[in-house]
GROMACS .gro file of C-alpha atoms in nm:
model
  139
    1UNK     CA    1  -1.599   1.217   0.180
    2UNK     CA    2  -1.915   1.054   0.048
    3UNK     CA    3  -1.896   0.676   0.044
    4UNK     CA    4  -2.078   0.549  -0.264
    5UNK     CA    5  -2.051   0.196  -0.394
    6UNK     CA    6  -2.163   0.054  -0.726
    7UNK     CA    7  -2.327  -0.246  -0.561
    8UNK     CA    8  -2.336  -0.461  -0.250
    9UNK     CA    9  -2.094  -0.714  -0.401
   10UNK     CA   10  -1.782  -0.742  -0.179
   11UNK     CA   11  -1.551  -0.758  -0.484
   12UNK     CA   12  -1.711  -0.450  -0.637
   13UNK     CA   13  -1.702  -0.262  -0.305
   14UNK     CA   14  -1.333  -0.345  -0.257
   15UNK     CA   15  -1.253  -0.235  -0.611
   16UNK     CA   16  -1.434   0.094  -0.546
   17UNK     CA   17  -1.167   0.166  -0.283
   18UNK     CA   18  -0.845  -0.006  -0.397
   19UNK     CA   19  -0.920  -0.096  -0.759
   20UNK     CA   20  -0.786   0.219  -0.922
   21UNK     CA   21  -0.442   0.251  -1.077
   22UNK     CA   22  -0.280   0.396  -0.764
   23UNK     CA   23  -0.424   0.279  -0.431
   24UNK     CA   24  -0.257  -0.063  -0.415
   25UNK     CA   25   0.075   0.091  -0.521
   26UNK     CA   26   0.051   0.341  -0.236
   27UNK     CA   27  -0.029   0.060   0.005
   28UNK     CA   28   0.257  -0.148  -0.141
   29UNK     CA   29   0.502   0.136  -0.081
   30UNK     CA   30   0.381   0.184   0.273
   31UNK     CA   31   0.371  -0.187   0.353
   32UNK     CA   32   0.686  -0.316   0.185
   33UNK     CA   33   0.906  -0.009   0.147
   34UNK     CA   34   0.788   0.151   0.475
   35UNK     CA   35   0.721   0.487   0.312
   36UNK     CA   36   0.541   0.720   0.550
   37UNK     CA   37   0.546   1.076   0.417
   38UNK     CA   38   0.383   1.237   0.116
   39UNK     CA   39   0.728   1.303  -0.031
   40UNK     CA   40   0.848   0.945   0.018
   41UNK     CA   41   0.534   0.805  -0.144
   42UNK     CA   42   0.543   1.054  -0.432
   43UNK     CA   43   0.904   0.954  -0.509
   44UNK     CA   44   0.796   0.607  -0.624
   45UNK     CA   45   0.902   0.471  -0.962
   46UNK     CA   46   0.547   0.505  -1.097
   47UNK     CA   47   0.552   0.889  -1.064
   48UNK     CA   48   0.210   0.957  -0.917
   49UNK     CA   49   0.094   1.315  -0.960
   50UNK     CA   50   0.070   1.508  -0.631
   51UNK     CA   51  -0.301   1.583  -0.680
   52UNK     CA   52  -0.381   1.216  -0.738
   53UNK     CA   53  -0.168   1.108  -0.442
   54UNK     CA   54  -0.344   1.357  -0.218
   55UNK     CA   55  -0.686   1.236  -0.332
   56UNK     CA   56  -0.593   0.868  -0.284
   57UNK     CA   57  -0.450   0.929   0.062
   58UNK     CA   58  -0.774   1.105   0.162
   59UNK     CA   59  -0.979   0.816   0.019
   60UNK     CA   60  -0.772   0.551   0.197
   61UNK     CA   61  -0.793   0.750   0.519
   62UNK     CA   62  -1.170   0.793   0.487
   63UNK     CA   63  -1.211   0.413   0.468
   64UNK     CA   64  -0.967   0.368   0.759
   65UNK     CA   65  -0.703   0.179   0.562
   66UNK     CA   66  -0.446   0.440   0.665
   67UNK     CA   67  -0.418   0.697   0.940
   68UNK     CA   68  -0.259   1.040   0.926
   69UNK     CA   69  -0.061   1.193   1.210
   70UNK     CA   70   0.223   1.437   1.263
   71UNK     CA   71   0.589   1.346   1.295
   72UNK     CA   72   0.682   1.401   1.661
   73UNK     CA   73   1.001   1.590   1.569
   74UNK     CA   74   0.833   1.798   1.297
   75UNK     CA   75   0.475   1.899   1.369
   76UNK     CA   76   0.440   2.044   1.016
   77UNK     CA   77   0.487   1.716   0.830
   78UNK     CA   78   0.219   1.448   0.812
   79UNK     CA   79   0.299   1.080   0.823
   80UNK     CA   80   0.073   0.809   0.694
   81UNK     CA   81   0.057   0.467   0.855
   82UNK     CA   82  -0.141   0.161   0.760
   83UNK     CA   83  -0.416   0.061   0.998
   84UNK     CA   84  -0.486  -0.303   1.078
   85UNK     CA   85  -0.743  -0.295   0.797
   86UNK     CA   86  -0.475  -0.171   0.556
   87UNK     CA   87  -0.221  -0.429   0.674
   88UNK     CA   88  -0.479  -0.699   0.600
   89UNK     CA   89  -0.432  -0.617   0.230
   90UNK     CA   90  -0.091  -0.791   0.246
   91UNK     CA   91  -0.216  -1.118   0.089
   92UNK     CA   92  -0.361  -0.921  -0.205
   93UNK     CA   93  -0.034  -0.730  -0.256
   94UNK     CA   94   0.162  -1.058  -0.246
   95UNK     CA   95  -0.081  -1.231  -0.485
   96UNK     CA   96  -0.055  -0.942  -0.732
   97UNK     CA   97   0.325  -0.962  -0.707
   98UNK     CA   98   0.325  -1.337  -0.768
   99UNK     CA   99   0.080  -1.313  -1.055
  100UNK     CA  100   0.275  -1.030  -1.220
  101UNK     CA  101   0.604  -1.212  -1.170
  102UNK     CA  102   0.464  -1.524  -1.338
  103UNK     CA  103   0.251  -1.369  -1.612
  104UNK     CA  104   0.395  -1.028  -1.706
  105UNK     CA  105   0.764  -1.107  -1.762
  106UNK     CA  106   0.710  -1.163  -2.135
  107UNK     CA  107   0.568  -0.810  -2.167
  108UNK     CA  108   0.780  -0.610  -1.923
  109UNK     CA  109   1.121  -0.624  -1.764
  110UNK     CA  110   0.997  -0.714  -1.420
  111UNK     CA  111   1.239  -0.669  -1.133
  112UNK     CA  112   1.321  -0.981  -0.937
  113UNK     CA  113   1.168  -0.951  -0.593
  114UNK     CA  114   1.365  -1.130  -0.328
  115UNK     CA  115   1.167  -1.396  -0.144
  116UNK     CA  116   0.873  -1.436  -0.384
  117UNK     CA  117   0.977  -1.794  -0.450
  118UNK     CA  118   0.925  -1.880  -0.080
  119UNK     CA  119   0.609  -2.024   0.070
  120UNK     CA  120   0.333  -1.766   0.020
  121UNK     CA  121   0.207  -1.778   0.379
  122UNK     CA  122   0.564  -1.723   0.503
  123UNK     CA  123   0.607  -1.420   0.273
  124UNK     CA  124   0.276  -1.271   0.388
  125UNK     CA  125   0.360  -1.321   0.756
  126UNK     CA  126   0.710  -1.178   0.709
  127UNK     CA  127   0.581  -0.865   0.535
  128UNK     CA  128   0.315  -0.813   0.803
  129UNK     CA  129   0.562  -0.874   1.085
  130UNK     CA  130   0.817  -0.632   0.939
  131UNK     CA  131   0.556  -0.360   0.900
  132UNK     CA  132   0.424  -0.413   1.254
  133UNK     CA  133   0.782  -0.406   1.384
  134UNK     CA  134   0.840  -0.076   1.202
  135UNK     CA  135   0.524   0.060   1.365
  136UNK     CA  136   0.644  -0.040   1.710
  137UNK     CA  137   0.984   0.120   1.652
  138UNK     CA  138   0.818   0.434   1.521
  139UNK     CA  139   0.588   0.491   1.818
   0.00000   0.00000   0.00000
């Protein structure tokens, strides 16, 4: 996959990878909901089309935010796991959640997310620790 960026600006470069409508939602589902398979990720509330999901997974894999492997018990099915680089997006996911919770309620019936009212650094650490724990249990 060709890696083209609009500019050398770090914000612009980041948006070229995770700034579309879907990438952060895929990472959210993997990070917070521990979704690992194509089917699990495609079953999200936002109803991502299979072709778009496939393209985003390939993009995220090409930039080493996720890795793809086979399920040990089922060599036909791929599983997707966040890499350390992908896990480091946790603060961005939490910030988006906090911002949306505070600023979008008047426009949308936003679900209450347990724990968002806690200290932000605690929430970030907890999400990262839970994902890393899931990785350890999976391997």
